[in-house]
Structure formats: structure tokens, C-alpha cells
Amino acid sequence: MTIKSVSTEIRLSKLEIINDLRLVCESRQASLLGRREVFMGKAKFGIFGDGKELAQIALAKVFKKGDWRSGYYRDQTWMLAVDVGNLKQFFAQLYAHADLEAEPSTGGRLMNVHYGSRSLDEKGNWLNQLERYNSATDMSPTSIQMARLLGFAYASKLYRQLPDLKKYSKLFSNHGNEVAFGSIGDGACAEGIFYETINAAGVLQVPMVASVWDDGYAISVPREMQTTKAEISKALAGFQRNDTEKGVEILKVNGWDYEALCNTYQYAASLSRTEHVPVVIHVDELTQPQGHSTSGSQERYKSKERLAWEIEYDCVKKFKEWIIKNGIATIEEIQAVDRKAKEDVRSARDAAWKEFQVFMKTDFDEALTAIDSLLEESVQKAEIQKVKDNLQKTINPIRMDLIAAVKKALLVTRNEVLISQEGLRSWLIRVNVENSDRYSSHTYSQSQYSPLKVKEIKPIFNDKSALVDGREVINACFDAALKRDPRIFAIGEDVGKIGDVNQGFAGLQDKYGDLRVTDTGIRETTIIGQGIGAAQRGLRPICEIQYLDYIIYGLEPICDDLASIHYRSKGGHKSPVIIRTRGHRLEGVWHSGSPIGMILNCVRGIYLLVPRNMIQAAGLYNVLFQSDNPAIMIECLNAYRQKEKMPANVGEFTVPLGVPEIIKQGEDITIVTYGAMCKIVMDAAEQLANVGISVEVIDVQTLLPFDIHKIVLKSIKKTNRVIFADEDVPGAASAYMMQQVIEVQGAFQYLDCPPVTISAKEHRPAYSSDGDYFSKPNVETVFDQVYKIMNEVSPARFPEYY
Ligand SMILES: Cc1ncc(C[n+]2csc(CCOP(=O)(O)OP(=O)(O)O)c2C)c(N)n1
């Protein structure tokens, strides 16, 4: 086993080294002051990058414009060094200053040391990534950053190897020379995502440099309890490339050794950039001077000896010693740098705090003035004075304190009619709009490229339209898309050679090559991550999850990363990944095809499409290919062999998102459903017609967005009865549809009887046809439920019969 430590010669000027010292000192000081701000009650929580400064300085030297970072909450020095966040912004984020000017990484939406560059202008157009240091917006779940790291690196591979991408690469890539740099804590390396990513990077051979910041602990748990052999570089040894086998370059270096760090990063970046070799750098012997975060103290779990070692091996101390030993600067010069760093950090803190106060002050002053007017006019003086006093007594009041006070003041005067009440009411309306922008905008695309803005083009059928298997429709749709747009590529298990398990991509690898239609390992998490990173670099991935139930493996990056990319960066990044899968009416416990509620409830920010056949699916895909919001497409397994007419414009027609289709008109009751249940409900409706019950069947087609034109409501106004049917567990997606219609659309007042849901049983479906029949709703279930409702309406016309 070779764990390499590299020795190349570095040449750094005194100026550069002193500049590094300045950055290191500033970053350390920011951590110290930041922690103090939390304890003084000026910020809620603090997590910092102290102890990792020196390694990040070495990293920042090789991190070039155009490169990407996918790191975590310890990368403070790295980000300060390349100015993705400056010192004032560091404190603005600590205070949760909810304004993009003050806190450009997230607009105050994420906790501190959660960085992000901006890839989009205010209108959602791509900015030039080659002109900036790119950083994905950070996340707190440990190791999740690894999945998308693979995608950032993979994009370089595609940009280098696919000649047709040249004309699209202007803003994104210079011949695939960009390296994706990642970082992860030693504890988080125990997560499966870490190993999955390293393995996939070794297979794919992509330019990825992942640093493991090893400070020996994950909060309180030591690395002996996290990692085999207590050392990640040893545990990864099998991945090491050699002269005959490709793999991963694994390097180890101590985090207090400036020279070795600079050498190692130079070597790693150059190898990865030129040869697209993935590299892992195990940065060992790091420390954590202030402990994990502002919650808890490290004295509870670190021994006295360990704490003493951490003081001795503190990277800032060691760096200063190295500078002196090598005659680069005197103690006095170092002290001057230190002093200046302290002053600069203090003034950045003071400036950030002042701006934060001013930011709150307008609202505060206006609210107080309006409360004063009320005090003058109202008879409830004592009560209003109390509200005012309480507000004035609040230490560092924030917006929620103001809203609560204003609402209380209005409540106190509810029995009076006063001119000054209007002032408070209009204040509330104004701040509600502003706060909605601060905290609730950008869940979905707001740009001109939103899927909701794509024009509807109807499918064209003519005499020549052949009746074909549904899979052929989807295959033709993908063929047209791959031909039209070289940025589109598909990855997944069995997607390449055999064109997926249901042949949607059949023949397309032969036609477009194995980088456009690509087989992957069984690794759902990183299939999604590969898409997330690549899409943030301007590509258009279709990530396939072979069967719906296995999306659970990919749900972590879908839910924690993809769904909130646009939201948590307040419109700074987008990642229009299409996640393709097949579901509904599969077979058995792990192929139920129906956990839609589970998905629905954790992917807000991603559109969820559930078409009943392949024509509808193709029309929805054609919308997604030209828009910029991520989406999950659940195709119906049993529709691949269903006969459908091939539209003449299969590559162009569109099916709008959020527009249900009434697939059968009726008068007595509305059934709202989707996916494979459409056929079951239609069959039941036919039988119900035979006994004189007229059912209106609505296929919602997309659950997110849901019926934006209130088509279901219109139907209920006519039938006054409604059932929400699907094959998920009780209280899942059927209940969601009910909430949307009854509460959001306001259908309650038009109902003559209680709304009902039809769903599967609580357990997972048993195997085979009877298993399915007794686990999931079927034609009889639907018939019985409708008949029961109609029996209650008119027992004479619809008598009980069993
Ligand atoms: C998935 C997940 N599990 C648990 C946590 C809680 N947590 C936050 S940080 C942390 C320790 C991480 O240790 P390590 O990866 O070594 O990084 P360090 O903080 O030491 O830099 C834990 C357990 C989390 N954020 N995410």
C-alpha cells in the first residue's frame, strides 16, 4: 500500500507567504470573535473553521476561476481566501442578515460558514462561470456534498470529451480543465455517500480533488470509532491507482505543515486538471481549537493530553514558527500582521452589525411610530403602552418581535375604529410582502425559463400516425431530444447498452455514443449527485432511477440538495436535473411503485410528474428539456406496452405542467387521480355508468404543481361530490390532493357529502396478482366506494346489494 507524500519544490515569495499569514490570522480571529458574538446573544449559533486554516490556504492557491467547490461548514479560510465570502459577509451571515447585498451566499437563509457563489443573474440567466470561483451552496448534513462533487467533476469530463458541447461551453468550461474540489470531515467519511463517491470517481476518472479534514473527532466520537484502521487514507488504500490500473490518487499530509501542504495541493490539482485523475488528500493532524460549535465544550470528551497536543500542533502557531525558522519574517513583523488582522476583523464585525441594525431599523422605527399614533388616538392607552414598552425592552429586536407587537396593538384596539389603525395595517401588509421575499421566495424557478412558462403545443396525429407500444413514443421523444440538444445526456443502471430495462433508450447509445447514454453502477445516491453537479454547470442530465421504490437510495441528495438549491441560494444557483423513474402497479413489497406521498413531502422545489401514458410523459419531457426547474418523472410501468399513436411532432409537442385533464365527463361524482390508477378508475366508471352513475374522471398529471387553474374545483361545482384515489398508503398523496382541493381551492362549500380518499392498505403490497388485488385499490374498490356514496344520496335508486 502506498500512501503518497509528495515532494516537489515550491517557490513562494515573502509577499505571498505574509499574505497567507494575514489570511490565516484573519480567519482565526473571525472564528474567535464569531463565537463571542453568539455568546453575547447577537447570533443564534456558530460553527467555525478554526484549526483548518493552513490547509485551506494551500488549497486556495490551486483553486482557479472556473473550478468548483463542494465543501462543508469548515471551509471558512478557503472561501475568505478566494473572496466568495469576505469578513463583513462572514459576520452578516452569522447575524442572519436576510439581504443578498449583505450576505450574497444565501441571503441570510443558512447558518454561518455555509457559503455559495452565484451562478445566475437576478433573471435566472447563467453568469460566466469561467470568470469566477464557483462554490455550490453548502449543506449541513454530513457527507452529502460528496454526491454533487462527482457531478461537478463529471461535467469537466463531458466538456472535454464531447466535441458537440463546444458551442455551449463558453460560460462553463475551457476544454474540461476545471477541477471539482471537495472537502469533508474525517467523521463524515463513515457515511456511505463518501465511499460511493470515491468509487464512482475512480470508475469514471474525473477531475475531482477531495480533501478530508481530519481533526480526529466527529463532535465527540474519535476516529478510532469512525474509520477502519482509524485512518481514512489507510482505509482507502484499495482505491489507489498504480501503473497498470486506473483508480484514485491517495495522498496524505499533515495540516500544520505549510510546505508539504503547498506541495501536495500543487501536485494534486495539476494531476487532476491535466489527466482527469481523481485525488483524495487526507489532511491529518488538524485541530479544533474552539471545539465543534457553539453548542457544547470539547473538554467533555478530549483528554488533557489531546488538548495540550492541539495547542502544540495548532496550524497557525506552527506556520508562524516555520516563518521565523526560515527567516521569512521576524517575530515583530508577525505580531504586526496579527494585530492588523485583529483590527480588520473587529471593524468588519462592527460594520456588519451596524448594517444589520440599520436593516432592522426602518421597520422598527415605522412600527414604533405607528404604535405611537395608536397610543394617542386609542382609549386603550395602558395596554398599548405595555406593548410598546415590551418591544422597546427587547434586546436586539428582530422582525418577529415587531410583527408580534403590531398585531397585539391592533388586537387591543379591535373594538375601536381609528385612523391610526390603518398605519399599522398597511405596515403589516408591506412587511409581509418583504418578508415573504426574504424567507419564502425561489422555492421554484421564477425565471422566464420556468416550466410553467413553456407554450403548449398539441400533439399532431394524422393518417400516417402508427399505433405503437408506449415505449416507442418515449424512445422517439428521447431520440429527438438527444439530437436537438448536445447538453442532454442520460445516466443510470442499464440505461446504456440495453437502453434501460424498458427500452426507452433502446438504440440511442449506438446513435449518440456512450457519454450521452450511459450505464452506471448501482449507486442511486451518486447517480443523482452526478446530475446535480453537472446541471449546475450548464448540462441537461436525465438521471434514471430504475424503479420508483429505489429512489429512497437517491432521496438524500434529492431532498437535502436538489430540492433546495434554488431556495437556499435565493436564486443563486439552479440545477435542472430530470429524474426519470418508473412506478405504479409494480409487483411486491420492494416494487410497489407507489410511495408517492413520501416523495411528495420531501421534494418541494422539484416538480413531480405522474403521467398516465407515454404520450403525456413525452409532452411533459418536452417541457422539461427547455426549462430550468428540476423534476421527477414517474412513468407508468404498464404503459410501456400499451398501444398509443405516435405523434408526428413527438419531439416538439408539449403538455403543460399543473393542468389536469378531464379524461371522462360526468355529472354525479368527481374522481381525482393520476398515473396507473387512471385506467382502474376509468374501468370502474364504465361499470358505474351501467348502473346509472355518471362519474367525472380527472387525471391531475402533475402533483407538483397541482391544478393551477382549479379545474377540479370547477368539476366539483358541477358534481358536488369528490373522491381522491391513488395506490399510495392512506393519508399520503390522496390526502395531499384532498388538502389542495378542499383547503387551497376552497371546494368545501360546494360539497354535498364528505370528501373521500381511496388508497392502498397501510402495509406494502404483497406479491402477485391476488397480493396486489388485496393490497391496492382495484376496479371493485372504486366501484364500491362510489356506489356507497350514491346509496347514501339515494337508497331507492342505489339500494344496498351485498
Ligand atoms: C447526516 C448527519 N448526521 C449527523 C449530523 C450532526 N453532526 C453535525 S457535525 C457532526 C460531526 C462531523 O464530524 P466530521 O465529519 O469529522 O467533521 P468536523 O465537524 O469535525 O469538521 C455531526 C455528527 C449531521 N449534520 N448530518
PDB file of C-alpha atoms in Angstrom, residues 109 141 151 166 185 195 221 231 293 317 381 400 402 430 531 539 572 585 593 625 638 643 686 709 719 730 750 758 776:
ATOM      1  CA  ARG A 109     -31.174  31.756   4.744  1.00  0.00           C
ATOM      2  CA  PRO A 141     -25.915  17.050   6.523  1.00  0.00           C
ATOM      3  CA  GLY A 151     -21.262  15.786 -10.878  1.00  0.00           C
ATOM      4  CA  LYS A 166     -18.033  23.264 -27.594  1.00  0.00           C
ATOM      5  CA  GLY A 185     -14.649  15.875   7.824  1.00  0.00           C
ATOM      6  CA  TYR A 195     -17.376   5.662  -0.338  1.00  0.00           C
ATOM      7  CA  VAL A 221     -16.615  10.440  18.689  1.00  0.00           C
ATOM      8  CA  GLU A 231      -7.207   6.420   9.288  1.00  0.00           C
ATOM      9  CA  SER A 293     -19.536  24.501  17.540  1.00  0.00           C
ATOM     10  CA  LYS A 317       1.280  28.523  15.630  1.00  0.00           C
ATOM     11  CA  LYS A 381     -53.599  53.581  26.412  1.00  0.00           C
ATOM     12  CA  MET A 400     -40.730  38.668  14.516  1.00  0.00           C
ATOM     13  CA  LEU A 402     -42.122  43.759  15.588  1.00  0.00           C
ATOM     14  CA  ARG A 430     -45.820  45.870   3.420  1.00  0.00           C
ATOM     15  CA  GLY A 531     -26.758  15.006 -12.296  1.00  0.00           C
ATOM     16  CA  LEU A 539     -25.597  20.478 -18.766  1.00  0.00           C
ATOM     17  CA  GLY A 572     -28.074  31.993  -6.960  1.00  0.00           C
ATOM     18  CA  ARG A 585     -48.577  -1.066 -10.075  1.00  0.00           C
ATOM     19  CA  GLY A 593     -44.181   1.707  -7.340  1.00  0.00           C
ATOM     20  CA  PHE A 625     -35.974  19.870 -21.775  1.00  0.00           C
ATOM     21  CA  ASN A 638     -47.696  -0.834 -17.541  1.00  0.00           C
ATOM     22  CA  LYS A 643     -50.708   0.907 -27.683  1.00  0.00           C
ATOM     23  CA  GLU A 686     -67.641   2.397 -17.157  1.00  0.00           C
ATOM     24  CA  HIS A 709     -56.294  26.601 -12.962  1.00  0.00           C
ATOM     25  CA  THR A 719     -70.956  17.186  -9.284  1.00  0.00           C
ATOM     26  CA  PRO A 730     -53.717   6.017   3.423  1.00  0.00           C
ATOM     27  CA  TYR A 750     -69.612  23.020  -2.898  1.00  0.00           C
ATOM     28  CA  ILE A 758     -59.286   5.729  -1.840  1.00  0.00           C
ATOM     29  CA  LYS A 776     -54.044  -1.862  -3.581  1.00  0.00           C
TER      30      LYS A 776
END
